[in-house]
PDB file of C-alpha atoms and ligand atoms in Angstrom:
ATOM      1  CA  UNK A 302     -21.227  14.545  17.756  1.00 49.00           C
ATOM      2  CA  UNK A 303     -21.428  10.736  17.837  1.00 56.00           C
ATOM      3  CA  UNK A 304     -18.088   8.925  17.610  1.00 61.00           C
ATOM      4  CA  UNK A 305     -17.927   6.407  14.749  1.00 64.00           C
ATOM      5  CA  UNK A 306     -17.263   2.869  15.996  1.00 76.00           C
ATOM      6  CA  UNK A 307     -16.291  -0.281  14.188  1.00 85.00           C
ATOM      7  CA  UNK A 308     -18.176  -2.968  16.090  1.00 95.00           C
ATOM      8  CA  UNK A 309     -17.925  -6.704  15.573  1.00 98.00           C
ATOM      9  CA  UNK A 310     -20.930  -8.562  14.211  1.00 97.00           C
ATOM     10  CA  UNK A 311     -21.905 -12.137  15.089  1.00 97.00           C
ATOM     11  CA  UNK A 312     -20.890 -13.260  11.595  1.00 96.00           C
ATOM     12  CA  UNK A 313     -17.276 -12.049  12.191  1.00 97.00           C
ATOM     13  CA  UNK A 314     -17.099 -14.553  15.042  1.00 98.00           C
ATOM     14  CA  UNK A 315     -18.475 -17.666  13.349  1.00 97.00           C
ATOM     15  CA  UNK A 316     -16.249 -20.707  13.934  1.00 97.00           C
ATOM     16  CA  UNK A 317     -13.898 -18.779  16.227  1.00 98.00           C
ATOM     17  CA  UNK A 318     -11.939 -21.928  17.123  1.00 98.00           C
ATOM     18  CA  UNK A 319     -11.204 -22.629  13.471  1.00 98.00           C
ATOM     19  CA  UNK A 320     -10.288 -18.970  12.894  1.00 98.00           C
ATOM     20  CA  UNK A 321      -7.901 -19.157  15.865  1.00 98.00           C
ATOM     21  CA  UNK A 322      -6.269 -22.358  14.635  1.00 98.00           C
ATOM     22  CA  UNK A 323      -5.774 -20.856  11.189  1.00 98.00           C
ATOM     23  CA  UNK A 324      -4.354 -17.663  12.705  1.00 98.00           C
ATOM     24  CA  UNK A 325      -2.019 -19.721  14.870  1.00 98.00           C
ATOM     25  CA  UNK A 326      -0.644 -21.546  11.833  1.00 98.00           C
ATOM     26  CA  UNK A 327      -0.246 -18.244   9.934  1.00 98.00           C
ATOM     27  CA  UNK A 328       1.650 -16.767  12.916  1.00 98.00           C
ATOM     28  CA  UNK A 329       3.821 -19.887  13.105  1.00 98.00           C
ATOM     29  CA  UNK A 330       4.656 -19.616   9.417  1.00 98.00           C
ATOM     30  CA  UNK A 331       5.648 -15.960   9.771  1.00 98.00           C
ATOM     31  CA  UNK A 332       7.466 -16.028  13.114  1.00 98.00           C
ATOM     32  CA  UNK A 333       8.304 -19.673  13.896  1.00 98.00           C
ATOM     33  CA  UNK A 334       6.318 -19.229  17.134  1.00 98.00           C
ATOM     34  CA  UNK A 335       2.682 -19.776  17.948  1.00 98.00           C
ATOM     35  CA  UNK A 336       0.490 -16.986  19.353  1.00 98.00           C
ATOM     36  CA  UNK A 337       1.032 -17.986  22.966  1.00 98.00           C
ATOM     37  CA  UNK A 338       4.817 -17.999  22.527  1.00 98.00           C
ATOM     38  CA  UNK A 339       4.682 -14.514  20.978  1.00 98.00           C
ATOM     39  CA  UNK A 340       2.617 -13.374  23.998  1.00 98.00           C
ATOM     40  CA  UNK A 341       5.070 -15.011  26.382  1.00 98.00           C
ATOM     41  CA  UNK A 342       8.006 -13.313  24.672  1.00 98.00           C
ATOM     42  CA  UNK A 343       6.193  -9.945  24.749  1.00 98.00           C
ATOM     43  CA  UNK A 344       5.044  -9.949  28.362  1.00 98.00           C
ATOM     44  CA  UNK A 345       7.195 -12.605  30.056  1.00 98.00           C
ATOM     45  CA  UNK A 346       4.071 -14.342  31.413  1.00 98.00           C
ATOM     46  CA  UNK A 347       2.288 -17.693  31.033  1.00 97.00           C
ATOM     47  CA  UNK A 348      -1.174 -18.669  32.204  1.00 97.00           C
ATOM     48  CA  UNK A 349      -1.686 -21.353  34.824  1.00 94.00           C
ATOM     49  CA  UNK A 350      -5.437 -21.925  34.590  1.00 94.00           C
ATOM     50  CA  UNK A 351      -6.348 -18.492  36.019  1.00 98.00           C
ATOM     51  CA  UNK A 352     -10.115 -18.157  36.422  1.00 98.00           C
ATOM     52  CA  UNK A 353     -11.518 -15.642  33.913  1.00 98.00           C
ATOM     53  CA  UNK A 354     -15.037 -14.263  34.387  1.00 99.00           C
ATOM     54  CA  UNK A 355     -16.659 -12.987  31.184  1.00 99.00           C
ATOM     55  CA  UNK A 356     -19.447 -10.465  31.741  1.00 99.00           C
ATOM     56  CA  UNK A 357     -21.900  -9.682  28.891  1.00 99.00           C
ATOM     57  CA  UNK A 358     -22.686  -5.936  28.707  1.00 98.00           C
ATOM     58  CA  UNK A 359     -26.025  -4.596  27.412  1.00 98.00           C
ATOM     59  CA  UNK A 360     -25.258  -0.851  27.186  1.00 98.00           C
ATOM     60  CA  UNK A 361     -25.092   1.067  23.895  1.00 97.00           C
ATOM     61  CA  UNK A 362     -25.603  -1.246  20.928  1.00 97.00           C
ATOM     62  CA  UNK A 363     -26.067  -4.126  23.353  1.00 98.00           C
ATOM     63  CA  UNK A 364     -24.949  -7.721  23.449  1.00 98.00           C
ATOM     64  CA  UNK A 365     -23.242  -9.055  20.329  1.00 98.00           C
ATOM     65  CA  UNK A 366     -24.359 -12.641  19.699  1.00 95.00           C
ATOM     66  CA  UNK A 367     -21.295 -14.934  19.944  1.00 95.00           C
ATOM     67  CA  UNK A 368     -19.111 -12.290  21.680  1.00 98.00           C
ATOM     68  CA  UNK A 369     -19.085 -13.744  25.221  1.00 98.00           C
ATOM     69  CA  UNK A 370     -19.125 -17.317  23.887  1.00 98.00           C
ATOM     70  CA  UNK A 371     -16.139 -16.447  21.673  1.00 98.00           C
ATOM     71  CA  UNK A 372     -14.223 -14.952  24.620  1.00 98.00           C
ATOM     72  CA  UNK A 373     -14.960 -18.164  26.512  1.00 98.00           C
ATOM     73  CA  UNK A 374     -13.568 -20.294  23.658  1.00 98.00           C
ATOM     74  CA  UNK A 375     -10.553 -18.005  23.186  1.00 98.00           C
ATOM     75  CA  UNK A 376      -9.568 -17.915  26.864  1.00 98.00           C
ATOM     76  CA  UNK A 377      -9.871 -21.722  27.092  1.00 98.00           C
ATOM     77  CA  UNK A 378      -7.744 -22.060  23.932  1.00 98.00           C
ATOM     78  CA  UNK A 379      -4.941 -20.102  25.613  1.00 98.00           C
ATOM     79  CA  UNK A 380      -5.028 -22.107  28.871  1.00 97.00           C
ATOM     80  CA  UNK A 381      -7.368 -20.088  31.091  1.00 98.00           C
ATOM     81  CA  UNK A 382     -10.258 -21.507  33.103  1.00 98.00           C
ATOM     82  CA  UNK A 383     -13.110 -19.270  31.971  1.00 98.00           C
ATOM     83  CA  UNK A 384     -16.843 -18.924  32.524  1.00 98.00           C
ATOM     84  CA  UNK A 385     -19.568 -16.576  31.253  1.00 99.00           C
ATOM     85  CA  UNK A 386     -21.851 -15.054  33.860  1.00 99.00           C
ATOM     86  CA  UNK A 387     -25.604 -15.704  33.634  1.00 98.00           C
ATOM     87  CA  UNK A 388     -26.400 -12.072  34.396  1.00 98.00           C
ATOM     88  CA  UNK A 389     -25.070  -9.102  32.387  1.00 98.00           C
ATOM     89  CA  UNK A 390     -23.714  -5.720  33.539  1.00 98.00           C
ATOM     90  CA  UNK A 391     -23.322  -4.891  37.245  1.00 98.00           C
ATOM     91  CA  UNK A 392     -25.121  -8.058  38.346  1.00 99.00           C
ATOM     92  CA  UNK A 393     -22.825 -10.065  36.086  1.00 99.00           C
ATOM     93  CA  UNK A 394     -19.736  -8.368  37.523  1.00 98.00           C
ATOM     94  CA  UNK A 395     -20.931  -9.238  41.038  1.00 98.00           C
ATOM     95  CA  UNK A 396     -21.560 -12.825  39.921  1.00 99.00           C
ATOM     96  CA  UNK A 397     -18.095 -13.083  38.330  1.00 99.00           C
ATOM     97  CA  UNK A 398     -16.310 -11.919  41.478  1.00 98.00           C
ATOM     98  CA  UNK A 399     -18.476 -14.009  43.795  1.00 98.00           C
ATOM     99  CA  UNK A 400     -17.696 -17.081  41.652  1.00 98.00           C
ATOM    100  CA  UNK A 401     -13.964 -16.619  42.024  1.00 98.00           C
ATOM    101  CA  UNK A 402     -12.935 -14.752  38.873  1.00 98.00           C
ATOM    102  CA  UNK A 403      -9.303 -13.631  39.098  1.00 98.00           C
ATOM    103  CA  UNK A 404      -9.538 -11.800  35.768  1.00 98.00           C
ATOM    104  CA  UNK A 405     -12.681 -10.060  34.471  1.00 99.00           C
ATOM    105  CA  UNK A 406     -13.227  -9.590  30.716  1.00 99.00           C
ATOM    106  CA  UNK A 407     -15.955  -7.237  29.536  1.00 99.00           C
ATOM    107  CA  UNK A 408     -16.708  -4.774  26.765  1.00 98.00           C
ATOM    108  CA  UNK A 409     -19.064  -1.940  25.967  1.00 98.00           C
ATOM    109  CA  UNK A 410     -19.044  -0.193  22.573  1.00 98.00           C
ATOM    110  CA  UNK A 411     -15.963   1.906  23.448  1.00 97.00           C
ATOM    111  CA  UNK A 412     -13.804  -0.146  25.793  1.00 98.00           C
ATOM    112  CA  UNK A 413     -12.986  -3.827  25.920  1.00 98.00           C
ATOM    113  CA  UNK A 414     -10.961  -4.506  29.071  1.00 99.00           C
ATOM    114  CA  UNK A 415      -9.246  -7.262  31.031  1.00 99.00           C
ATOM    115  CA  UNK A 416      -8.851  -6.562  34.742  1.00 98.00           C
ATOM    116  CA  UNK A 417      -6.792  -8.780  37.003  1.00 98.00           C
ATOM    117  CA  UNK A 418      -8.406  -8.455  40.427  1.00 98.00           C
ATOM    118  CA  UNK A 419      -5.446 -10.058  42.214  1.00 98.00           C
ATOM    119  CA  UNK A 420      -2.604  -7.834  41.020  1.00 98.00           C
ATOM    120  CA  UNK A 421      -4.623  -4.775  39.901  1.00 98.00           C
ATOM    121  CA  UNK A 422      -3.346  -4.845  36.293  1.00 98.00           C
ATOM    122  CA  UNK A 423      -5.775  -3.657  33.623  1.00 99.00           C
ATOM    123  CA  UNK A 424      -5.562  -3.912  29.825  1.00 99.00           C
ATOM    124  CA  UNK A 425      -7.379  -2.251  26.938  1.00 99.00           C
ATOM    125  CA  UNK A 426      -8.021  -4.206  23.747  1.00 98.00           C
ATOM    126  CA  UNK A 427      -6.951  -1.500  21.283  1.00 98.00           C
ATOM    127  CA  UNK A 428      -3.317  -0.980  22.374  1.00 98.00           C
ATOM    128  CA  UNK A 429      -2.917  -4.686  23.195  1.00 99.00           C
ATOM    129  CA  UNK A 430      -4.131  -5.584  19.700  1.00 99.00           C
ATOM    130  CA  UNK A 431      -1.863  -3.042  18.024  1.00 99.00           C
ATOM    131  CA  UNK A 432       1.156  -4.201  19.983  1.00 99.00           C
ATOM    132  CA  UNK A 433       0.738  -7.920  19.290  1.00 99.00           C
ATOM    133  CA  UNK A 434       0.020  -7.548  15.558  1.00 99.00           C
ATOM    134  CA  UNK A 435       3.041  -5.233  15.306  1.00 98.00           C
ATOM    135  CA  UNK A 436       5.126  -7.731  17.284  1.00 98.00           C
ATOM    136  CA  UNK A 437       4.091 -10.577  14.955  1.00 98.00           C
ATOM    137  CA  UNK A 438       5.003  -8.465  11.909  1.00 98.00           C
ATOM    138  CA  UNK A 439       8.340  -7.523  13.477  1.00 98.00           C
ATOM    139  CA  UNK A 440       9.240 -11.182  13.938  1.00 98.00           C
ATOM    140  CA  UNK A 441       8.975 -12.083  10.254  1.00 98.00           C
ATOM    141  CA  UNK A 442      11.690 -14.706   9.806  1.00 97.00           C
ATOM    142  CA  UNK A 443      12.380 -13.972   6.150  1.00 93.00           C
ATOM    143  CA  UNK A 444      12.777 -10.241   6.657  1.00 89.00           C
ATOM    144  CA  UNK A 445      15.579  -8.500   4.810  1.00 79.00           C
ATOM    145  CA  UNK A 446      15.084  -4.911   5.969  1.00 93.00           C
ATOM    146  CA  UNK A 447      14.176  -2.804   9.004  1.00 96.00           C
ATOM    147  CA  UNK A 448      11.526  -0.884   7.036  1.00 98.00           C
ATOM    148  CA  UNK A 449       7.878  -1.313   8.064  1.00 98.00           C
ATOM    149  CA  UNK A 450       4.768   0.288   6.613  1.00 98.00           C
ATOM    150  CA  UNK A 451       1.972   1.126   9.065  1.00 98.00           C
ATOM    151  CA  UNK A 452      -1.399   1.955   7.511  1.00 98.00           C
ATOM    152  CA  UNK A 453      -3.959   3.433   9.929  1.00 98.00           C
ATOM    153  CA  UNK A 454      -2.661   5.329  12.947  1.00 98.00           C
ATOM    154  CA  UNK A 455      -5.732   5.294  15.215  1.00 98.00           C
ATOM    155  CA  UNK A 456      -6.360   3.609  18.553  1.00 98.00           C
ATOM    156  CA  UNK A 457      -4.902   0.276  17.362  1.00 98.00           C
ATOM    157  CA  UNK A 458      -2.390   1.508  14.763  1.00 98.00           C
ATOM    158  CA  UNK A 459      -0.682   4.178  16.878  1.00 98.00           C
ATOM    159  CA  UNK A 460       0.384   1.867  19.738  1.00 98.00           C
ATOM    160  CA  UNK A 461       1.517  -0.693  17.147  1.00 99.00           C
ATOM    161  CA  UNK A 462       3.616   1.956  15.384  1.00 98.00           C
ATOM    162  CA  UNK A 463       5.077   3.040  18.739  1.00 98.00           C
ATOM    163  CA  UNK A 464       6.002  -0.572  19.489  1.00 98.00           C
ATOM    164  CA  UNK A 465       7.795  -0.938  16.149  1.00 98.00           C
ATOM    165  CA  UNK A 466       9.704   2.329  16.666  1.00 98.00           C
ATOM    166  CA  UNK A 467      10.695   1.143  20.133  1.00 98.00           C
ATOM    167  CA  UNK A 468      11.962  -2.129  18.602  1.00 98.00           C
ATOM    168  CA  UNK A 469      14.272  -0.187  16.306  1.00 98.00           C
ATOM    169  CA  UNK A 470      12.334  -0.431  13.020  1.00 98.00           C
ATOM    170  CA  UNK A 471      12.257   2.368  10.448  1.00 98.00           C
ATOM    171  CA  UNK A 472       8.505   3.029  10.444  1.00 98.00           C
ATOM    172  CA  UNK A 473       6.684   4.622   7.517  1.00 98.00           C
ATOM    173  CA  UNK A 474       3.156   5.706   8.456  1.00 98.00           C
ATOM    174  CA  UNK A 475       0.033   6.638   6.541  1.00 98.00           C
ATOM    175  CA  UNK A 476      -3.377   7.875   7.677  1.00 98.00           C
ATOM    176  CA  UNK A 477      -5.707  10.189   5.749  1.00 98.00           C
ATOM    177  CA  UNK A 478      -6.408  11.983   9.053  1.00 98.00           C
ATOM    178  CA  UNK A 479      -3.767  14.735   8.885  1.00 97.00           C
ATOM    179  CA  UNK A 480      -3.971  15.496  12.616  1.00 98.00           C
ATOM    180  CA  UNK A 481      -3.257  11.889  13.534  1.00 97.00           C
ATOM    181  CA  UNK A 482      -0.500  11.631  10.963  1.00 98.00           C
ATOM    182  CA  UNK A 483       1.221  14.786  12.252  1.00 98.00           C
ATOM    183  CA  UNK A 484       0.892  13.591  15.864  1.00 97.00           C
ATOM    184  CA  UNK A 485       2.523  10.270  14.918  1.00 98.00           C
ATOM    185  CA  UNK A 486       5.333  11.981  13.040  1.00 98.00           C
ATOM    186  CA  UNK A 487       6.103  14.427  15.839  1.00 98.00           C
ATOM    187  CA  UNK A 488       5.727  12.073  18.795  1.00 98.00           C
ATOM    188  CA  UNK A 489       7.207   8.863  17.350  1.00 98.00           C
ATOM    189  CA  UNK A 490       9.493  10.092  14.589  1.00 98.00           C
ATOM    190  CA  UNK A 491       7.546   8.049  12.024  1.00 98.00           C
ATOM    191  CA  UNK A 492       8.339   8.841   8.378  1.00 98.00           C
ATOM    192  CA  UNK A 493       5.258  10.041   6.443  1.00 98.00           C
ATOM    193  CA  UNK A 494       4.530   7.580   3.659  1.00 97.00           C
ATOM    194  CA  UNK A 495       4.056   9.289   0.307  1.00 93.00           C
ATOM    195  CA  UNK A 496       1.260   7.579  -1.668  1.00 86.00           C
ATOM    196  CA  UNK A 497       2.410   9.419  -4.809  1.00 89.00           C
ATOM    197  CA  UNK A 498       5.899   7.993  -4.500  1.00 92.00           C
ATOM    198  CA  UNK A 499       5.419   4.457  -3.123  1.00 93.00           C
ATOM    199  CA  UNK A 500       8.087   1.890  -2.292  1.00 96.00           C
ATOM    200  CA  UNK A 501       7.890  -1.844  -1.678  1.00 97.00           C
ATOM    201  CA  UNK A 502       7.811  -3.354   1.826  1.00 98.00           C
ATOM    202  CA  UNK A 503       8.441  -6.826   3.262  1.00 97.00           C
ATOM    203  CA  UNK A 504       6.539  -5.964   6.456  1.00 98.00           C
ATOM    204  CA  UNK A 505       3.179  -4.192   6.601  1.00 98.00           C
ATOM    205  CA  UNK A 506       0.993  -3.622   9.657  1.00 98.00           C
ATOM    206  CA  UNK A 507      -2.535  -2.340   8.962  1.00 98.00           C
ATOM    207  CA  UNK A 508      -5.237  -1.178  11.388  1.00 98.00           C
ATOM    208  CA  UNK A 509      -8.172   0.493   9.654  1.00 98.00           C
ATOM    209  CA  UNK A 510     -11.896  -0.315   9.383  1.00 98.00           C
ATOM    210  CA  UNK A 511     -11.706  -0.175   5.571  1.00 98.00           C
ATOM    211  CA  UNK A 512     -11.110  -2.695   2.778  1.00 98.00           C
ATOM    212  CA  UNK A 513      -8.433  -2.323   0.081  1.00 97.00           C
ATOM    213  CA  UNK A 514      -6.238   0.074   2.047  1.00 98.00           C
ATOM    214  CA  UNK A 515      -2.972  -1.444   0.824  1.00 97.00           C
ATOM    215  CA  UNK A 516      -2.015  -0.243  -2.649  1.00 95.00           C
ATOM    216  CA  UNK A 517      -0.517  -2.863  -4.945  1.00 97.00           C
ATOM    217  CA  UNK A 518       2.603  -0.711  -5.401  1.00 97.00           C
ATOM    218  CA  UNK A 519       3.786  -1.359  -1.804  1.00 98.00           C
ATOM    219  CA  UNK A 520       3.523  -5.169  -1.928  1.00 98.00           C
ATOM    220  CA  UNK A 521       6.654  -7.226  -2.376  1.00 97.00           C
ATOM    221  CA  UNK A 522       6.558 -10.939  -3.167  1.00 97.00           C
ATOM    222  CA  UNK A 523       5.921 -12.973   0.011  1.00 97.00           C
ATOM    223  CA  UNK A 524       5.598  -9.872   2.237  1.00 97.00           C
ATOM    224  CA  UNK A 525       3.862 -10.192   5.603  1.00 98.00           C
ATOM    225  CA  UNK A 526       0.619  -8.301   6.192  1.00 98.00           C
ATOM    226  CA  UNK A 527      -0.316  -8.361   9.859  1.00 98.00           C
ATOM    227  CA  UNK A 528      -3.743  -6.767  10.241  1.00 98.00           C
ATOM    228  CA  UNK A 529      -6.471  -6.778  12.876  1.00 98.00           C
ATOM    229  CA  UNK A 530      -8.562  -4.482  10.652  1.00 98.00           C
ATOM    230  CA  UNK A 531     -12.041  -5.620   9.676  1.00 98.00           C
ATOM    231  CA  UNK A 532     -12.808  -5.928   6.765  1.00 97.00           C
ATOM    232  CA  UNK A 533      -9.543  -7.255   5.394  1.00 97.00           C
ATOM    233  CA  UNK A 534      -7.085  -4.684   4.003  1.00 98.00           C
ATOM    234  CA  UNK A 535      -6.278  -6.645   0.872  1.00 98.00           C
ATOM    235  CA  UNK A 536      -8.274  -8.490  -1.791  1.00 97.00           C
ATOM    236  CA  UNK A 537      -7.889 -12.242  -2.190  1.00 97.00           C
ATOM    237  CA  UNK A 538      -6.660 -11.569  -5.717  1.00 97.00           C
ATOM    238  CA  UNK A 539      -3.734  -9.383  -4.544  1.00 98.00           C
ATOM    239  CA  UNK A 540      -2.959 -11.753  -1.707  1.00 98.00           C
ATOM    240  CA  UNK A 541      -2.549 -14.594  -4.176  1.00 98.00           C
ATOM    241  CA  UNK A 542      -0.690 -12.517  -6.768  1.00 98.00           C
ATOM    242  CA  UNK A 543       2.065 -11.557  -4.271  1.00 98.00           C
ATOM    243  CA  UNK A 544       1.817 -14.695  -2.104  1.00 98.00           C
ATOM    244  CA  UNK A 545       1.228 -12.397   0.887  1.00 98.00           C
ATOM    245  CA  UNK A 546       1.645 -13.962   4.353  1.00 98.00           C
ATOM    246  CA  UNK A 547      -1.599 -12.726   5.902  1.00 98.00           C
ATOM    247  CA  UNK A 548      -2.124 -12.656   9.676  1.00 98.00           C
ATOM    248  CA  UNK A 549      -5.678 -11.631  10.539  1.00 98.00           C
ATOM    249  CA  UNK A 550      -8.322 -12.766  13.034  1.00 98.00           C
ATOM    250  CA  UNK A 551     -11.259 -10.881  14.592  1.00 98.00           C
ATOM    251  CA  UNK A 552     -10.862 -11.242  18.387  1.00 98.00           C
ATOM    252  CA  UNK A 553      -8.544 -13.970  19.675  1.00 98.00           C
ATOM    253  CA  UNK A 554      -5.038 -12.624  19.037  1.00 99.00           C
ATOM    254  CA  UNK A 555      -5.885  -9.283  20.676  1.00 99.00           C
ATOM    255  CA  UNK A 556      -7.594 -11.032  23.601  1.00 99.00           C
ATOM    256  CA  UNK A 557      -4.551 -13.264  24.145  1.00 98.00           C
ATOM    257  CA  UNK A 558      -2.395 -10.141  24.247  1.00 99.00           C
ATOM    258  CA  UNK A 559      -4.709  -8.569  26.853  1.00 99.00           C
ATOM    259  CA  UNK A 560      -4.817 -11.675  29.050  1.00 98.00           C
ATOM    260  CA  UNK A 561      -1.056 -12.261  29.016  1.00 98.00           C
ATOM    261  CA  UNK A 562      -0.429  -8.562  29.702  1.00 98.00           C
ATOM    262  CA  UNK A 563      -2.358  -8.633  33.000  1.00 98.00           C
ATOM    263  CA  UNK A 564      -0.740 -11.778  34.444  1.00 98.00           C
TER     264      UNK A 564
HETATM  265  P1  NAI B1319      -9.711   4.022  14.720  1.00 69.53           P
HETATM  266  O1  NAI B1319     -10.952   4.615  14.145  1.00 69.53           O
HETATM  267  O2  NAI B1319      -9.200   4.546  16.020  1.00 69.53           O
HETATM  268  O3  NAI B1319      -8.511   4.111  13.657  1.00 69.53           O
HETATM  269  C1  NAI B1319      -8.652   3.750  12.330  1.00 69.53           C
HETATM  270  C2  NAI B1319      -7.763   4.664  11.513  1.00 69.53           C
HETATM  271  O4  NAI B1319      -7.763   4.211  10.161  1.00 69.53           O
HETATM  272  C3  NAI B1319      -8.267   6.122  11.492  1.00 69.53           C
HETATM  273  O5  NAI B1319      -7.257   6.964  11.983  1.00 69.53           O
HETATM  274  C4  NAI B1319      -8.590   6.367  10.028  1.00 69.53           C
HETATM  275  O6  NAI B1319      -8.300   7.708   9.615  1.00 69.53           O
HETATM  276  C5  NAI B1319      -7.674   5.372   9.349  1.00 69.53           C
HETATM  277  N1  NAI B1319      -8.068   5.053   7.995  1.00 69.53           N
HETATM  278  C6  NAI B1319      -9.304   4.977   7.454  1.00 69.53           C
HETATM  279  N2  NAI B1319      -9.212   4.691   6.142  1.00 69.53           N
HETATM  280  C7  NAI B1319      -7.902   4.572   5.847  1.00 69.53           C
HETATM  281  C8  NAI B1319      -7.179   4.288   4.669  1.00 69.53           C
HETATM  282  N3  NAI B1319      -7.793   4.031   3.519  1.00 69.53           N
HETATM  283  N4  NAI B1319      -5.826   4.255   4.732  1.00 69.53           N
HETATM  284  C9  NAI B1319      -5.193   4.494   5.890  1.00 69.53           C
HETATM  285  N5  NAI B1319      -5.828   4.789   7.047  1.00 69.53           N
HETATM  286  C10 NAI B1319      -7.162   4.821   7.019  1.00 69.53           C
HETATM  287  O7  NAI B1319      -9.999   2.450  14.814  1.00 69.53           O
HETATM  288  P2  NAI B1319      -9.203   1.405  15.694  1.00 69.53           P
HETATM  289  O8  NAI B1319      -9.836   1.268  17.032  1.00 69.53           O
HETATM  290  O9  NAI B1319      -7.769   1.715  15.595  1.00 69.53           O
HETATM  291  O10 NAI B1319      -9.558   0.034  14.919  1.00 69.53           O
HETATM  292  C11 NAI B1319      -9.035  -0.215  13.625  1.00 69.53           C
HETATM  293  C12 NAI B1319      -9.632  -1.517  13.091  1.00 69.53           C
HETATM  294  O11 NAI B1319      -9.190  -2.600  13.887  1.00 69.53           O
HETATM  295  C13 NAI B1319     -11.160  -1.593  13.117  1.00 69.53           C
HETATM  296  O12 NAI B1319     -11.587  -2.289  11.974  1.00 69.53           O
HETATM  297  C14 NAI B1319     -11.452  -2.412  14.353  1.00 69.53           C
HETATM  298  O13 NAI B1319     -12.700  -3.068  14.289  1.00 69.53           O
HETATM  299  C15 NAI B1319     -10.324  -3.391  14.272  1.00 69.53           C
HETATM  300  N6  NAI B1319     -10.008  -4.062  15.527  1.00 69.53           N
HETATM  301  C16 NAI B1319      -9.767  -5.393  15.428  1.00 69.53           C
HETATM  302  C17 NAI B1319      -9.376  -6.106  16.538  1.00 69.53           C
HETATM  303  C18 NAI B1319      -9.046  -7.555  16.387  1.00 69.53           C
HETATM  304  O14 NAI B1319      -8.832  -8.234  17.392  1.00 69.53           O
HETATM  305  N7  NAI B1319      -8.983  -8.085  15.163  1.00 69.53           N
HETATM  306  C19 NAI B1319      -9.260  -5.463  17.845  1.00 69.53           C
HETATM  307  C20 NAI B1319      -9.504  -4.042  17.837  1.00 69.53           C
HETATM  308  C21 NAI B1319      -9.883  -3.390  16.700  1.00 69.53           C
HETATM  309  O1  0TF B1320     -16.759  -4.719  18.619  1.00 69.53           O
HETATM  310  C1  0TF B1320     -16.044  -4.244  19.466  1.00 69.53           C
HETATM  311  C2  0TF B1320     -14.562  -4.093  19.267  1.00 69.53           C
HETATM  312  C3  0TF B1320     -13.990  -5.457  19.604  1.00 69.53           C
HETATM  313  C4  0TF B1320     -12.554  -5.493  19.496  1.00 69.53           C
HETATM  314  C5  0TF B1320     -12.087  -6.834  19.069  1.00 69.53           C
HETATM  315  N1  0TF B1320     -12.175  -6.998  17.637  1.00 69.53           N
HETATM  316  N2  0TF B1320     -14.291  -3.708  17.892  1.00 69.53           N
HETATM  317  N3  0TF B1320     -16.499  -3.846  20.680  1.00 69.53           N
HETATM  318  C6  0TF B1320     -17.845  -3.978  21.104  1.00 69.53           C
HETATM  319  C7  0TF B1320     -17.997  -5.147  22.037  1.00 69.53           C
HETATM  320  C8  0TF B1320     -19.364  -5.119  22.668  1.00 69.53           C
HETATM  321  C9  0TF B1320     -19.685  -6.401  23.403  1.00 69.53           C
HETATM  322  C10 0TF B1320     -21.075  -6.423  23.963  1.00 69.53           C
HETATM  323  N4  0TF B1320     -21.314  -5.357  24.891  1.00 69.53           N
HETATM  324  C11 0TF B1320     -21.288  -7.774  24.650  1.00 69.53           C
HETATM  325  O2  0TF B1320     -21.739  -8.734  23.981  1.00 69.53           O
HETATM  326  O3  0TF B1320     -21.040  -7.873  25.859  1.00 69.53           O
END
């Protein structure tokens, strides 16, 4: 059976620099820190112009227009010295290493990785994305409670939920996949969120590939919604109605988390 994948499209990545700047100001408003400071606090690292080789990969659904160019823009934005290889795949990997890459970034349809060739560290986009969006949510300055709602407990949501539990939050979790929900309850001690009996939250972390996953009943005025999920979890109408502090961006925040984690 084919595994369902939520792949980026070139239109998700249009104007990536502007999307990053907007995300940075949203993160600053929520946490008082910009994205790089959140990464530094999470991993205790800072870049010093490390050379990052970005290798386009043709397998599966093939090259996504704008993907490598976006990684180039993102890694430069965070203080890395990046380049995209002319050749894709194995030839591109060879080219990256021969041209002095210290960190290689590349993705097929299942795995998007960062590999630091100097220290051997390797990072996967899904857990790194979950952890940084959860970390941003957890740093909400105006927070008045330790309760967090996590919606979507898959490859991004589960590591984010684990991070919040580890930080001492009381985590309520919801996923329509009963097996995943039970695994999260038993392994992390997450409290199953009852859709029939909702409560309001100041902090919500969402990681699903679906729109409108956040019911109105859980939103409190000025709550933070930190979500890597594409499409967005909340309508513009609800966002405005509750003045929701929305942190969302298609590629850069997760990539920053990966890069800082391998330094
Ligand atoms: P996944 O398929 O592993 O997990 C998604 C989970 O959402 C599943 O367990 C599914 O049952 C659950 N779900 C579906 N509908 C739901 C609903 N209405 N309410 C609650 N849960 C629901 O997917 P993965 O890898 O965790 O990715 C999640 C999303 O994050 C995707 O849209 C993906 O494209 C996006 N993503 C974004 C990144 C970024 O940098 N912005 C990075 C990585 C992923
Ligand atoms: O689309 C995805 C992931 C990306 C996570 C960040 N949002 N959902 N992965 C597929 C990437 C494929 C890239 C392609 N092989 C290329 O252009 O090199």
